[in-house]
Coordinates of C-alpha atoms and ligand atoms in Angstrom, one line a residue:
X1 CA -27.8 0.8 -40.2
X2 CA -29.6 3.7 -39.0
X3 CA -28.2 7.0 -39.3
X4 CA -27.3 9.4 -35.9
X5 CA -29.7 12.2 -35.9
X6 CA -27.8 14.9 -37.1
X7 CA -29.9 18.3 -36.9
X8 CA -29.7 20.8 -38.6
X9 CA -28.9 23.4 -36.0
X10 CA -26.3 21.3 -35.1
X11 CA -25.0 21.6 -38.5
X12 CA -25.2 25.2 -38.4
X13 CA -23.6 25.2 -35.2
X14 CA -20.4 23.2 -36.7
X15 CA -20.5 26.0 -39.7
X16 CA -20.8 28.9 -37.6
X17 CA -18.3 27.9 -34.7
X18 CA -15.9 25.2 -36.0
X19 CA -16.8 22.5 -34.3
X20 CA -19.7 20.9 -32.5
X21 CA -19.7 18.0 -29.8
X22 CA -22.3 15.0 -30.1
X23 CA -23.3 13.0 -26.9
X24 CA -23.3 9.5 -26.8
X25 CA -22.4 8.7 -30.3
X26 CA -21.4 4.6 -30.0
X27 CA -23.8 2.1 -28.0
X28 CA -22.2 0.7 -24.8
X29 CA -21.7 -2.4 -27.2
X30 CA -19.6 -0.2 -29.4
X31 CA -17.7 1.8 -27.3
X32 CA -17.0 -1.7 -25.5
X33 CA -15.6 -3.3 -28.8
X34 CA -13.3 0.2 -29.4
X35 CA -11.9 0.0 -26.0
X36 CA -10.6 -3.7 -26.3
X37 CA -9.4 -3.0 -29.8
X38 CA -7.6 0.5 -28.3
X39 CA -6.1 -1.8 -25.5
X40 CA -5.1 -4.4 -27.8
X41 CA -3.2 -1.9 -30.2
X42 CA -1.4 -0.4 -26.8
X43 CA -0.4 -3.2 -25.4
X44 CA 1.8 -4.6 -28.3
X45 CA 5.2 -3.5 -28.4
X46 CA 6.1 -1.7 -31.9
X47 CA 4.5 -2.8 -34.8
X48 CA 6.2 -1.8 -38.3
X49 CA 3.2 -2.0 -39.7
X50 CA 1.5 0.9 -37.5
X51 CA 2.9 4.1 -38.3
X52 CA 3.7 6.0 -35.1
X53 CA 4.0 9.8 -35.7
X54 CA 7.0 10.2 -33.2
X55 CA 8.4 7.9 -30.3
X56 CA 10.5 10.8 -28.9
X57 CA 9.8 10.7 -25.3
X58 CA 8.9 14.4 -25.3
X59 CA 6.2 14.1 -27.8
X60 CA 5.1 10.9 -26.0
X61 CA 4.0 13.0 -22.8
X62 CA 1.6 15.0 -25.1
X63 CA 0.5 12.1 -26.5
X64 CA 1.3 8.7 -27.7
X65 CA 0.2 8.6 -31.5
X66 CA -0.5 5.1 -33.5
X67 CA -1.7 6.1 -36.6
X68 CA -3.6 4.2 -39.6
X69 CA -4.5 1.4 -36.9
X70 CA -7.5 0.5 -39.6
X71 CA -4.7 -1.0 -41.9
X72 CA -3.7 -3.5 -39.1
X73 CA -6.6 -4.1 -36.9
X74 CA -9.9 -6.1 -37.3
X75 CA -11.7 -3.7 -34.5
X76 CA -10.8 -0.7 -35.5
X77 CA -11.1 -1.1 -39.0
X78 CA -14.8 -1.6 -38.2
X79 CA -15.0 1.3 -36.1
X80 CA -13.3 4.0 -39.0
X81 CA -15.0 2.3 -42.0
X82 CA -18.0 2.9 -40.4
X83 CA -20.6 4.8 -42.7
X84 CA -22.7 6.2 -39.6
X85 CA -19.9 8.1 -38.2
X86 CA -18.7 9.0 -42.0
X87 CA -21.9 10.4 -42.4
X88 CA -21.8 13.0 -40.1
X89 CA -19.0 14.0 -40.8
X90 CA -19.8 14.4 -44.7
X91 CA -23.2 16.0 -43.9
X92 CA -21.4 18.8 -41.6
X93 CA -18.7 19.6 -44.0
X94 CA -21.3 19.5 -46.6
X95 CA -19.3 17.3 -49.2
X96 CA -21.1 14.9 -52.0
X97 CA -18.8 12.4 -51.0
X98 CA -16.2 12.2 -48.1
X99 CA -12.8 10.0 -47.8
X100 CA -10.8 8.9 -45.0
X101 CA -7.8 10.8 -44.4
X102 CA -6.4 8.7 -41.6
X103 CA -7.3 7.4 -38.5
X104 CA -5.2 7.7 -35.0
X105 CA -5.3 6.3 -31.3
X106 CA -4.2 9.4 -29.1
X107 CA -3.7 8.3 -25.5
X108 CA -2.5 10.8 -22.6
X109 CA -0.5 8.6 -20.6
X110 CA -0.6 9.3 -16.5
X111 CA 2.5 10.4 -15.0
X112 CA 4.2 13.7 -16.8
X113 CA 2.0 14.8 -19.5
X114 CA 2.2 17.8 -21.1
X115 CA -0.6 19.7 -22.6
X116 CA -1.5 19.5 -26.4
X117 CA -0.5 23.0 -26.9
X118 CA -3.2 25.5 -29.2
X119 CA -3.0 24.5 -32.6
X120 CA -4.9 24.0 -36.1
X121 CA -4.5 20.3 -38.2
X122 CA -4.5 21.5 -41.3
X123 CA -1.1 23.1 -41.6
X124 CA 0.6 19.9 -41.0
X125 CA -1.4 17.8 -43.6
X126 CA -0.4 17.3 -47.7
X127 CA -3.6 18.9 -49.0
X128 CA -4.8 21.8 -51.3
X129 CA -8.2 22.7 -50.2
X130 CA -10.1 22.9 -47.0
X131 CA -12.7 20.7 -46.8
X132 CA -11.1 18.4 -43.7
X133 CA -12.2 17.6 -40.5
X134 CA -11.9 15.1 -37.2
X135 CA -14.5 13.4 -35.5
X136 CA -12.7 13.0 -31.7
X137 CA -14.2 9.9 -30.2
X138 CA -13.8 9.6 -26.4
X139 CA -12.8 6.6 -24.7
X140 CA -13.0 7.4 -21.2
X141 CA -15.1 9.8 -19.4
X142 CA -13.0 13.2 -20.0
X143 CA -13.0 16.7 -18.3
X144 CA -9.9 19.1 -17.5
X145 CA -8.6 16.9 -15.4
X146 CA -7.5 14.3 -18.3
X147 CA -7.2 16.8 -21.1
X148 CA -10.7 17.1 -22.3
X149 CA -10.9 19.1 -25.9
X150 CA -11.1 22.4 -25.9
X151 CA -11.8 24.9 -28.7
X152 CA -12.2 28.5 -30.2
X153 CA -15.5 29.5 -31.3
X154 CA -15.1 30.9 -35.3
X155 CA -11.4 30.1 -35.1
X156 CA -11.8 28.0 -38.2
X157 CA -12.3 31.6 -40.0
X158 CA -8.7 32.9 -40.1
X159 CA -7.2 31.2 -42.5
X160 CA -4.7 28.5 -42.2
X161 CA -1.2 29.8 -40.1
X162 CA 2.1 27.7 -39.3
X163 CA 2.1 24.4 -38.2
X164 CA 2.9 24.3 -34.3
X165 CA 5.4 22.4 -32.8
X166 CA 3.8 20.5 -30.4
X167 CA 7.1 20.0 -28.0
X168 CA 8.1 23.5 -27.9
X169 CA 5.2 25.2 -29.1
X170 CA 4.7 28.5 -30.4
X171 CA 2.1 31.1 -29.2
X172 CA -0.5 30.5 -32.0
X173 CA -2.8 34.0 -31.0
X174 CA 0.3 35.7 -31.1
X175 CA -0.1 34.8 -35.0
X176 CA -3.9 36.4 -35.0
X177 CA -3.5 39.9 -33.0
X178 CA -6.0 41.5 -35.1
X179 CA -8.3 38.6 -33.8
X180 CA -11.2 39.0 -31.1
X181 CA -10.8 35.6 -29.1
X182 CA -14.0 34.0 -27.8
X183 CA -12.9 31.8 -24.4
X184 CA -13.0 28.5 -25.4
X185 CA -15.4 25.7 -25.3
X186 CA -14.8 23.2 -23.2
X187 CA -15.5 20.0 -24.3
X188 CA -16.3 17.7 -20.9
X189 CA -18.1 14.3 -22.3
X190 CA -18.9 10.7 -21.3
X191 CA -17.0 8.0 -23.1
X192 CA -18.9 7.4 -26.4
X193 CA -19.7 10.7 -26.7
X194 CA -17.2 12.6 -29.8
X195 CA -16.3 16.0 -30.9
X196 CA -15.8 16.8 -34.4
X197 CA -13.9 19.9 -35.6
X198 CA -12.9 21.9 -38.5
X199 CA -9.4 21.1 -39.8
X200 CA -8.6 24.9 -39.1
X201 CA -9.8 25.4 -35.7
X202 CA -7.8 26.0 -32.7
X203 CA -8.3 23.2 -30.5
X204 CA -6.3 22.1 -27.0
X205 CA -6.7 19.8 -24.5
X206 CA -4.8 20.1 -21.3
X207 CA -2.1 17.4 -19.4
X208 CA -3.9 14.2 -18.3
X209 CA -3.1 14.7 -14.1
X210 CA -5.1 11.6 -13.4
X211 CA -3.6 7.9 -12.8
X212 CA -5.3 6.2 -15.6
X213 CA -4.7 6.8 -19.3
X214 CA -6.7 9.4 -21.1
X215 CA -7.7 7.6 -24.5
X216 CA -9.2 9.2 -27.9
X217 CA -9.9 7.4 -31.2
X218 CA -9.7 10.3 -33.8
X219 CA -10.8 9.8 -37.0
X220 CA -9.8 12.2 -39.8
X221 CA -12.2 12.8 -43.4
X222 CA -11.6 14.8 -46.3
X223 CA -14.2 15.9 -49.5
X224 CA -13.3 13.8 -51.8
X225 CA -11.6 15.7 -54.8
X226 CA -8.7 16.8 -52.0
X227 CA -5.5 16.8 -53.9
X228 CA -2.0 16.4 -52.4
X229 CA -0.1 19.5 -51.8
X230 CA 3.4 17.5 -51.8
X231 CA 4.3 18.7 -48.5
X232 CA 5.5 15.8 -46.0
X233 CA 3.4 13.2 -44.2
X234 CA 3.5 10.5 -42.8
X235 CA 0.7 9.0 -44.4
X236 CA 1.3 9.9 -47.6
X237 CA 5.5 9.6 -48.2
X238 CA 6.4 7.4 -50.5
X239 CA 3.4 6.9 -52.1
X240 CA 4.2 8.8 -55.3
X241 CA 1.8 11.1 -55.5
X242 CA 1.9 13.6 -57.5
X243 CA 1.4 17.5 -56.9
X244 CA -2.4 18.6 -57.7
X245 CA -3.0 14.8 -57.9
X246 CA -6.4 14.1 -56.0
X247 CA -5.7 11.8 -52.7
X248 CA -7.9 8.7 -53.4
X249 CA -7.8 5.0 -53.9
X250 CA -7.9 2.2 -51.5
X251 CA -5.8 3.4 -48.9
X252 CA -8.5 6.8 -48.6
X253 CA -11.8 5.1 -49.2
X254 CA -15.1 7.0 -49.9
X255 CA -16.9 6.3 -46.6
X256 CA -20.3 8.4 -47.6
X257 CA -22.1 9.3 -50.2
X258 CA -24.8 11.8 -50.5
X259 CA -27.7 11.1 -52.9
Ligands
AKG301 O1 -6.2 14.4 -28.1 C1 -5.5 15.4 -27.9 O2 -4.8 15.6 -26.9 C2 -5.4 16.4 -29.0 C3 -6.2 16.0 -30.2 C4 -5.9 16.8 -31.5 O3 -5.2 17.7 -31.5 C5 -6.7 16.4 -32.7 O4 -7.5 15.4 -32.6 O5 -6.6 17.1 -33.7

């Protein structure tokens, strides 16, 4: 394997602004490989075994959300085990060793999509600690017109707020008035190119207004040592954990290891 030449200003980038975007990431071969297995995962009709974060038809037109496809698919399971991507992801968080959260398919379907309104991850995740983050790999060419990424510079800074609800959203700057707001970045990329950001920074991508679906394979890490905060998840209900209780085992495994 040979590792993605991560530098270190764009390390410093990532630390300094909350997130940092990394052109053509996966090898035509690769991003070939993720597209069938995307495809293959949309195309069947519910699977118990995929856990879908919501199928209300509101939340559907900001996204449709399969979540933990590595659990349930050959392809995929390739493509979020893999230690190259880990590795960044460990090396701009700065962790010994990093653990997969989760992994989700988020497609934009055409037709009427709504935005993904302003909001951070973190508030919605079991966690104590805040050594997360996402590594947002595009499927499709993306730009504003299919609801590219888009984030604050230095959001990741303020601390962690309310979780937003992405139907009916709230204002989330109305929540930071004593905050000077940088316009955002706008994250346009090729297909196999990926974003990875800060589990606190305010992030958005806008409606998908073309004909063809919009799709991103997100891939979510965490320092290992994370413990679970008890709150709600998906992911994690029913797994008796234990407040304080680091999240580990098989079902998060250590992806990369420093030396
Ligand atoms: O893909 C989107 O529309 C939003 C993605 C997002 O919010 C995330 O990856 O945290």
């Amino acid at each position: 394997m040979t590792y993605y030449p991560l530098s270190e200003q764009q390390i410093a980038f990532f630390r300094e602004n909350g997130f940092v975007q990394l052109d053509n990431v996966l090898s035509a071969e690769e991003l070939d490989a993720l597209r069938r297995a995307a495809d293959e995962v949309l195309s069947q009709r519910y699977d118990a075994r995929i856990e879908t974060s919501s199928t209300n038809p509101e939340y559907e037109k900001v996204f449709v959300q399969k979540v933990n496809l590595w659990r349930v698919h050959e392809g995929i399971r390739r493509y979020t085990l893999s230690k190259r991507i880990a590795e960044i992801a460990r090396r701009l968080i700065g962790a010994q060793r990093i653990r997969l959260w989760h992994d989700h398919l988020l497609t934009k379907m055409p037709g009427d999509s709504k935005p993904s309104p302003w909001h951070q991850d973190r508030p919605y995740w079991p966690m104590i600690g805040y050594d997360q983050l996402s590594c947002w790999m595009a499927l499709d060419d993306v730009d504003e017109n299919n609801g590219c990424m888009q984030f604050i510079p230095g959001s990741h800074l303020w601390g962690e707020l309310e979780p937003i609800n992405l139907v009916t959203p709230q204002d989330i700057f109305a929540l930071v008035p004593d905050k000077e707001v940088k316009p955002p970045y706008i994250a346009r990329m090729k297909a196999g190119s990926c974003t990875f950001h800060h589990g606190l920074t305010f992030h958005y991508a806008g409606a998908n207004r073309t004909d063809r679906p919009r799709r991103a394979m997100v891939t979510i890490y965490m320092a290992d040592g994370t413990a679970y905060s008890g709150k709600p998840h998906v992911v994690t209900d029913g797994l008796g954990l234990q407040v304080g209780e680091p999240i580990a085992g098989d079902l998060f495994p250590v992806l990369a290891e420093g030396e």
